[in-house]
Each structure stands twice: as structure tokens, then as C-alpha cells.
């Protein structure tokens, strides 16, 4: 799923790593806040202050996403689900679990933990920012904290859309799964909602692009495409897992065994066996006994 990644740190036994695309987004966010958002909202500050505010807000955004993913991870570990790692990438973060939750309750608790953490961060930031303004703390500080409150609120709103594999989609899937006891059906419903929401984002992205908001438009378009792809893959994953459940190797083995004498040259093997029979493995025999594959 990811390209080149690099390790960052380890917390509560969970490794946090970043995809290279994350670095690009950190720089883009810092830049757009330092030259666009903050100068428009807080007038007449030196450029260095805007850059410091942009860097601080970017760092806070990074911390908020790590905390959101950590909330998923810690609850998963508590429910006995092994955690692989947290990966930060262009669209945020992913808590990669070693296996899928085994019960609807596990899935519900793991999924809801992230948005709850983001609600807490958003609330704390907004309260701090309002109290800070009343206490006449510098606008540089309250502005950054206000921004973090708003961005966490947006993370919550986006994540509670019941579109699988977003958190809201996972919550809905766990409820449907519990209701009918059918994980495949629950995944089918929520993944199709995920796909529809992706389509909706693509639509408003294209609309934004042609009506004078090219950056926001492209962004929504990319997230929409990503979501459609992720929902389709998640559903296929469940289908394949179901199809293979309980199957034994005998179902997938080739009953006819082709043997190759150990004296056959590689050229003969390629010409006479691989090109004609298209098998990937041949049993190599040494007269009467087999010597390898
Ligand atoms: Zn989440």
C-alpha cells in the first residue's frame, strides 16, 4: 500500500513510521498556513512568526493524527488484536492491525476510539483557545491552537461518515455484523456506502476544480479516488478470506506430478517442460528417488 517508509518512534509498544508522501504533506501544510491562512487571519505579524505558527500547527496536526491512531491501537491491543504499526501518509494515518477484529464488539470499540480521541483533542484545543483569548494570550499561540481545534473537528466529521473503511463505516459495519451475524453482508453494505461517498467526493472535487477552487478540488478528487479503491479492496479481502476459510491444500494442489531427471539440461527443462506444460514446479528425480523440486 505504501512506497518508501521511514521509522519515526515507538510508543506503547507500537511502531510509528511515515511514508514519504507524509513529508510532502507536512511541507505543504506548513507552507499554506505560513503564507496563506495565518497572514489572512492575523494581520501585521513578521513573516518569521507566520512560518513558526505554520510549523507549530503542522507539528500539532502530526501529533493529533498520531494520538488518533494510537487510540485505535491501544484499544486493539487491549482486545487482544496484534498491532503491526502506525503509518502516516498523504491522507493522514493508518493503524495497521495484524489481524481483523474477531467480534462485532471488538471492531466497534477499536473503530470508535479514534474519533473519541479527536473529539477530546478538538474540545481541549477550542477551550484553550477561547480561554487564551479571554486571558489575552498572544494571537500567535491562540491562533495555532484554534486551528488545531478546527482541524480535529474536521477529522471527526470526516471520520464519522458511515463509509467503510473510514471509522464511521467500521462502526456501522460492527453494528450490522452484530445485528445479522453476517460479516460479508455488513462489509458489502458499508463498502458500497464507502464507494458512494468516494464518488460524491470526486464529484464535488471536479465541481470545485471548475468553479475556482482547483487545490481543494484536486484534493477532494484524490481522497475520493483513494476511498473508492480502499472500499473495493476491503470488500474483496473479506470475500477471498471467506472463500478460503477451512479449505485444505488438497483443493489447490495439482494431482498430476511431472518428474524431471536430474540429468536434463536447463535448456531442455525450459524448452520441453516449462514452455510446454507451464508448471511452476517440477519434481526432480535421480533414477528412482526424488532429489528436489
Ligand atoms: Zn481513525
Short mmCIF file of C-alpha atoms and ligand atoms in Angstrom, two decimals:
data_model
loop_
_atom_site.label_atom_id
_atom_site.label_comp_id
_atom_site.label_asym_id
_atom_site.label_seq_id
_atom_site.Cartn_x
_atom_site.Cartn_y
_atom_site.Cartn_z
CA UNK A 1 0.00 0.00 0.00
CA UNK A 2 2.88 2.36 0.81
CA UNK A 3 6.05 3.33 -1.02
CA UNK A 4 9.25 4.20 0.77
CA UNK A 5 8.68 4.48 4.52
CA UNK A 6 10.98 5.52 7.35
CA UNK A 7 10.68 4.77 11.09
CA UNK A 8 9.90 7.64 13.49
CA UNK A 9 9.50 6.31 17.02
CA UNK A 10 7.84 3.66 19.18
CA UNK A 11 5.12 4.39 21.74
CA UNK A 12 3.08 1.92 23.90
CA UNK A 13 4.90 -0.82 22.02
CA UNK A 14 3.56 0.41 18.67
CA UNK A 15 5.99 1.47 15.96
CA UNK A 16 5.17 4.72 14.17
CA UNK A 17 6.53 5.14 10.66
CA UNK A 18 5.94 7.66 7.89
CA UNK A 19 5.52 7.25 4.18
CA UNK A 20 7.48 9.70 2.03
CA UNK A 21 4.17 11.24 0.91
CA UNK A 22 3.68 12.38 4.52
CA UNK A 23 6.78 14.60 4.32
CA UNK A 24 5.34 16.31 1.25
CA UNK A 25 2.06 16.99 3.04
CA UNK A 26 3.83 18.34 6.16
CA UNK A 27 5.73 20.82 3.99
CA UNK A 28 2.60 21.75 2.02
CA UNK A 29 0.53 22.33 5.17
CA UNK A 30 3.29 24.43 6.79
CA UNK A 31 3.70 26.48 3.63
CA UNK A 32 -0.01 27.09 3.03
CA UNK A 33 -0.56 28.11 6.67
CA UNK A 34 2.53 30.38 6.76
CA UNK A 35 1.84 32.27 3.53
CA UNK A 36 -1.96 31.98 3.19
CA UNK A 37 -4.13 31.12 6.17
CA UNK A 38 -2.38 32.81 9.12
CA UNK A 39 -1.41 36.11 7.37
CA UNK A 40 -5.06 36.47 6.27
CA UNK A 41 -6.42 35.87 9.78
CA UNK A 42 -3.79 37.54 11.95
CA UNK A 43 -2.59 40.73 10.28
CA UNK A 44 0.72 42.58 10.61
CA UNK A 45 2.97 39.92 12.11
CA UNK A 46 6.53 39.37 10.81
CA UNK A 47 6.91 36.57 8.18
CA UNK A 48 9.13 34.56 10.56
CA UNK A 49 6.25 34.43 13.05
CA UNK A 50 3.86 33.11 10.35
CA UNK A 51 6.38 30.40 9.49
CA UNK A 52 6.80 29.49 13.16
CA UNK A 53 2.99 29.34 13.52
CA UNK A 54 2.77 27.18 10.37
CA UNK A 55 5.45 24.79 11.64
CA UNK A 56 3.83 24.58 15.10
CA UNK A 57 0.39 23.90 13.61
CA UNK A 58 1.84 21.28 11.28
CA UNK A 59 3.58 19.60 14.20
CA UNK A 60 0.33 19.73 16.20
CA UNK A 61 -1.57 18.18 13.29
CA UNK A 62 1.02 15.41 13.16
CA UNK A 63 0.64 14.84 16.92
CA UNK A 64 -3.18 14.82 16.67
CA UNK A 65 -3.13 12.15 13.96
CA UNK A 66 -0.66 10.01 15.91
CA UNK A 67 -2.89 10.28 19.01
CA UNK A 68 -5.98 9.34 16.94
CA UNK A 69 -4.22 6.25 15.54
CA UNK A 70 -2.74 5.41 18.94
CA UNK A 71 -6.25 5.37 20.41
CA UNK A 72 -7.25 2.74 17.80
CA UNK A 73 -4.03 0.81 18.51
CA UNK A 74 -4.22 0.80 22.30
CA UNK A 75 -7.84 -0.40 22.26
CA UNK A 76 -6.93 -3.06 19.66
CA UNK A 77 -4.07 -4.31 21.86
CA UNK A 78 -6.40 -4.35 24.90
CA UNK A 79 -8.84 -6.52 22.91
CA UNK A 80 -6.05 -8.96 22.05
CA UNK A 81 -5.60 -7.80 18.46
CA UNK A 82 -1.92 -7.60 17.49
CA UNK A 83 -0.78 -4.26 16.07
CA UNK A 84 1.68 -4.08 13.22
CA UNK A 85 2.42 -0.36 13.18
CA UNK A 86 1.02 3.11 12.59
CA UNK A 87 1.84 4.57 9.19
CA UNK A 88 1.46 8.25 8.41
CA UNK A 89 0.85 9.03 4.77
CA UNK A 90 -0.55 11.71 2.47
CA UNK A 91 -4.19 11.32 3.66
CA UNK A 92 -3.44 11.04 7.39
CA UNK A 93 -2.65 7.87 9.28
CA UNK A 94 -3.46 4.17 9.35
CA UNK A 95 -3.26 1.86 12.36
CA UNK A 96 -2.34 -1.42 10.70
CA UNK A 97 -3.65 -4.40 12.67
CA UNK A 98 -2.02 -7.83 12.50
CA UNK A 99 -5.46 -9.38 12.09
CA UNK A 100 -9.06 -8.22 11.73
CA UNK A 101 -11.24 -7.91 14.88
CA UNK A 102 -12.92 -11.23 15.65
CA UNK A 103 -16.17 -9.93 17.13
CA UNK A 104 -18.50 -7.01 16.36
CA UNK A 105 -17.80 -5.55 19.82
CA UNK A 106 -14.02 -5.57 19.20
CA UNK A 107 -14.50 -3.85 15.86
CA UNK A 108 -16.87 -1.27 17.37
CA UNK A 109 -14.53 -0.37 20.25
CA UNK A 110 -11.40 -0.18 18.07
CA UNK A 111 -13.18 1.95 15.45
CA UNK A 112 -14.85 4.40 17.85
CA UNK A 113 -11.65 5.02 19.88
CA UNK A 114 -10.02 7.18 17.17
CA UNK A 115 -12.88 9.68 16.71
CA UNK A 116 -13.36 9.88 20.52
CA UNK A 117 -9.69 10.88 20.85
CA UNK A 118 -10.12 13.50 18.11
CA UNK A 119 -13.24 14.91 19.83
CA UNK A 120 -11.25 15.24 23.06
CA UNK A 121 -8.34 16.98 21.29
CA UNK A 122 -10.71 19.31 19.39
CA UNK A 123 -12.59 20.19 22.60
CA UNK A 124 -9.38 20.81 24.58
CA UNK A 125 -7.92 23.00 21.81
CA UNK A 126 -11.07 25.08 21.36
CA UNK A 127 -11.50 25.61 25.12
CA UNK A 128 -7.80 26.54 25.47
CA UNK A 129 -8.01 28.92 22.55
CA UNK A 130 -11.15 30.69 23.81
CA UNK A 131 -9.78 30.90 27.38
CA UNK A 132 -6.43 32.09 25.98
CA UNK A 133 -8.11 34.90 24.05
CA UNK A 134 -10.00 35.97 27.17
CA UNK A 135 -6.71 35.98 29.11
CA UNK A 136 -5.14 37.96 26.26
CA UNK A 137 -2.53 35.39 25.35
CA UNK A 138 -0.72 36.31 22.11
CA UNK A 139 -2.67 35.69 18.90
CA UNK A 140 0.25 33.56 17.64
CA UNK A 141 -0.50 30.97 20.33
CA UNK A 142 -4.30 31.05 20.37
CA UNK A 143 -4.40 31.13 16.56
CA UNK A 144 -2.42 27.92 16.22
CA UNK A 145 -4.43 26.16 18.94
CA UNK A 146 -7.71 27.33 17.36
CA UNK A 147 -6.57 25.95 14.01
CA UNK A 148 -5.75 22.59 15.64
CA UNK A 149 -9.19 22.52 17.27
CA UNK A 150 -10.89 23.15 13.93
CA UNK A 151 -8.78 20.61 12.04
CA UNK A 152 -9.51 17.93 14.65
CA UNK A 153 -13.22 18.76 14.40
CA UNK A 154 -12.98 18.24 10.63
CA UNK A 155 -11.18 14.92 11.19
CA UNK A 156 -14.08 13.83 13.42
CA UNK A 157 -16.77 14.92 10.93
CA UNK A 158 -14.99 13.23 8.03
CA UNK A 159 -14.38 10.05 10.00
CA UNK A 160 -17.90 9.54 11.30
CA UNK A 161 -19.34 9.35 7.78
CA UNK A 162 -20.54 5.72 7.66
CA UNK A 163 -18.34 4.92 4.67
CA UNK A 164 -16.14 1.83 5.04
CA UNK A 165 -13.15 1.76 5.61
CA UNK A 166 -13.45 5.13 7.39
CA UNK A 167 -14.02 4.83 11.16
CA UNK A 168 -17.74 5.60 10.84
CA UNK A 169 -18.02 2.83 8.24
CA UNK A 170 -16.32 0.41 10.63
CA UNK A 171 -18.70 1.41 13.43
CA UNK A 172 -21.71 0.85 11.17
CA UNK A 173 -20.24 -2.45 9.95
CA UNK A 174 -19.85 -3.70 13.51
CA UNK A 175 -23.50 -2.81 14.26
CA UNK A 176 -24.78 -4.54 11.08
CA UNK A 177 -22.48 -7.50 11.77
CA UNK A 178 -23.88 -7.81 15.29
CA UNK A 179 -27.47 -7.46 14.02
CA UNK A 180 -27.38 -10.18 11.36
CA UNK A 181 -24.26 -12.11 12.31
CA UNK A 182 -23.03 -11.84 8.72
CA UNK A 183 -19.70 -10.05 8.27
CA UNK A 184 -19.70 -10.37 4.47
CA UNK A 185 -23.12 -8.76 4.16
CA UNK A 186 -22.18 -5.99 6.62
CA UNK A 187 -18.98 -5.32 4.66
CA UNK A 188 -20.88 -5.28 1.36
CA UNK A 189 -23.34 -2.63 2.60
CA UNK A 190 -20.73 -0.38 4.24
CA UNK A 191 -18.18 -0.77 1.41
CA UNK A 192 -20.82 0.30 -1.10
CA UNK A 193 -21.51 3.34 1.10
CA UNK A 194 -17.73 3.94 1.08
CA UNK A 195 -17.69 3.73 -2.68
CA UNK A 196 -20.68 6.12 -2.98
CA UNK A 197 -19.07 8.62 -0.61
CA UNK A 198 -15.87 8.37 -2.68
CA UNK A 199 -17.91 9.11 -5.81
CA UNK A 200 -19.53 12.08 -4.06
CA UNK A 201 -16.09 13.48 -3.14
CA UNK A 202 -14.89 13.02 -6.74
CA UNK A 203 -18.00 14.85 -7.95
CA UNK A 204 -17.61 17.84 -5.61
CA UNK A 205 -13.85 17.81 -6.32
CA UNK A 206 -14.45 18.19 -10.06
CA UNK A 207 -17.14 20.78 -9.37
CA UNK A 208 -14.74 22.74 -7.11
CA UNK A 209 -11.99 22.49 -9.70
CA UNK A 210 -14.08 24.09 -12.45
CA UNK A 211 -15.68 26.68 -10.19
CA UNK A 212 -12.49 28.32 -8.96
CA UNK A 213 -11.14 26.10 -6.18
CA UNK A 214 -8.52 24.00 -8.02
CA UNK A 215 -6.39 22.99 -4.99
CA UNK A 216 -9.32 21.96 -2.80
CA UNK A 217 -10.95 20.30 -5.81
CA UNK A 218 -7.93 18.14 -6.65
CA UNK A 219 -7.60 17.24 -3.01
CA UNK A 220 -11.23 16.05 -2.75
CA UNK A 221 -10.87 14.20 -6.04
CA UNK A 222 -7.78 12.32 -4.79
CA UNK A 223 -9.39 11.43 -1.46
CA UNK A 224 -12.50 10.26 -3.33
CA UNK A 225 -10.44 8.01 -5.61
CA UNK A 226 -8.50 6.66 -2.64
CA UNK A 227 -11.69 5.91 -0.72
CA UNK A 228 -13.35 4.11 -3.66
CA UNK A 229 -10.26 1.98 -4.15
CA UNK A 230 -9.91 1.22 -0.42
CA UNK A 231 -13.58 0.24 -0.03
CA UNK A 232 -13.44 -2.09 -3.06
CA UNK A 233 -10.22 -3.72 -1.81
CA UNK A 234 -11.59 -4.20 1.70
CA UNK A 235 -14.68 -5.96 0.37
CA UNK A 236 -12.62 -8.22 -1.89
CA UNK A 237 -10.37 -9.04 1.05
CA UNK A 238 -13.38 -10.26 3.07
CA UNK A 239 -14.70 -12.27 0.09
CA UNK A 240 -11.37 -14.01 -0.52
CA UNK A 241 -10.94 -14.73 3.18
CA UNK A 242 -14.43 -16.25 3.32
CA UNK A 243 -13.87 -18.29 0.16
CA UNK A 244 -10.64 -19.75 1.55
CA UNK A 245 -11.86 -20.38 5.11
CA UNK A 246 -11.45 -24.02 6.09
CA UNK A 247 -10.10 -25.06 2.68
CA UNK A 248 -7.25 -27.57 2.70
CA UNK A 249 -4.21 -27.59 0.43
CA UNK A 250 -5.55 -30.61 -1.44
CA UNK A 251 -8.06 -28.30 -3.14
CA UNK A 252 -5.26 -26.23 -4.69
CA UNK A 253 -2.63 -28.84 -5.43
CA UNK A 254 -2.04 -30.38 -8.85
CA UNK A 255 -2.72 -34.07 -8.67
CA UNK A 256 -0.51 -34.92 -11.67
CA UNK A 257 3.17 -34.80 -10.79
CA UNK A 258 5.66 -34.26 -13.60
CA UNK A 259 9.13 -35.53 -12.88
CA UNK A 260 12.33 -34.29 -14.45
CA UNK A 261 15.52 -36.33 -14.47
CA UNK A 262 18.40 -34.60 -12.72
CA UNK A 263 20.43 -35.13 -15.93
CA UNK A 264 18.12 -32.89 -18.02
CA UNK A 265 19.87 -29.64 -19.01
CA UNK A 266 18.37 -26.28 -18.07
CA UNK A 267 17.78 -25.54 -21.80
CA UNK A 268 15.82 -28.80 -22.14
CA UNK A 269 13.87 -28.03 -18.95
CA UNK A 270 12.81 -24.63 -20.34
CA UNK A 271 12.02 -25.93 -23.86
CA UNK A 272 10.40 -29.26 -23.10
CA UNK A 273 8.83 -28.73 -19.69
CA UNK A 274 8.28 -25.08 -18.72
CA UNK A 275 7.21 -23.86 -22.19
CA UNK A 276 5.04 -26.86 -22.97
CA UNK A 277 3.47 -27.71 -19.59
CA UNK A 278 3.52 -24.25 -17.92
CA UNK A 279 4.00 -25.73 -14.43
CA UNK A 280 5.92 -23.69 -11.90
CA UNK A 281 7.44 -26.64 -10.07
CA UNK A 282 8.82 -29.97 -11.26
CA UNK A 283 9.83 -32.87 -9.10
CA UNK A 284 13.46 -33.71 -9.86
CA UNK A 285 14.30 -37.41 -9.67
CA UNK A 286 17.58 -39.17 -9.54
CA UNK A 287 16.75 -42.53 -11.09
CA UNK A 288 14.40 -43.99 -8.51
CA UNK A 289 14.39 -41.43 -5.69
CA UNK A 290 13.33 -37.78 -5.79
CA UNK A 291 16.10 -35.29 -5.13
CA UNK A 292 14.32 -31.91 -5.08
CA UNK A 293 11.84 -29.56 -6.74
ZN1 LIG B 1 -9.47 6.51 12.74
#
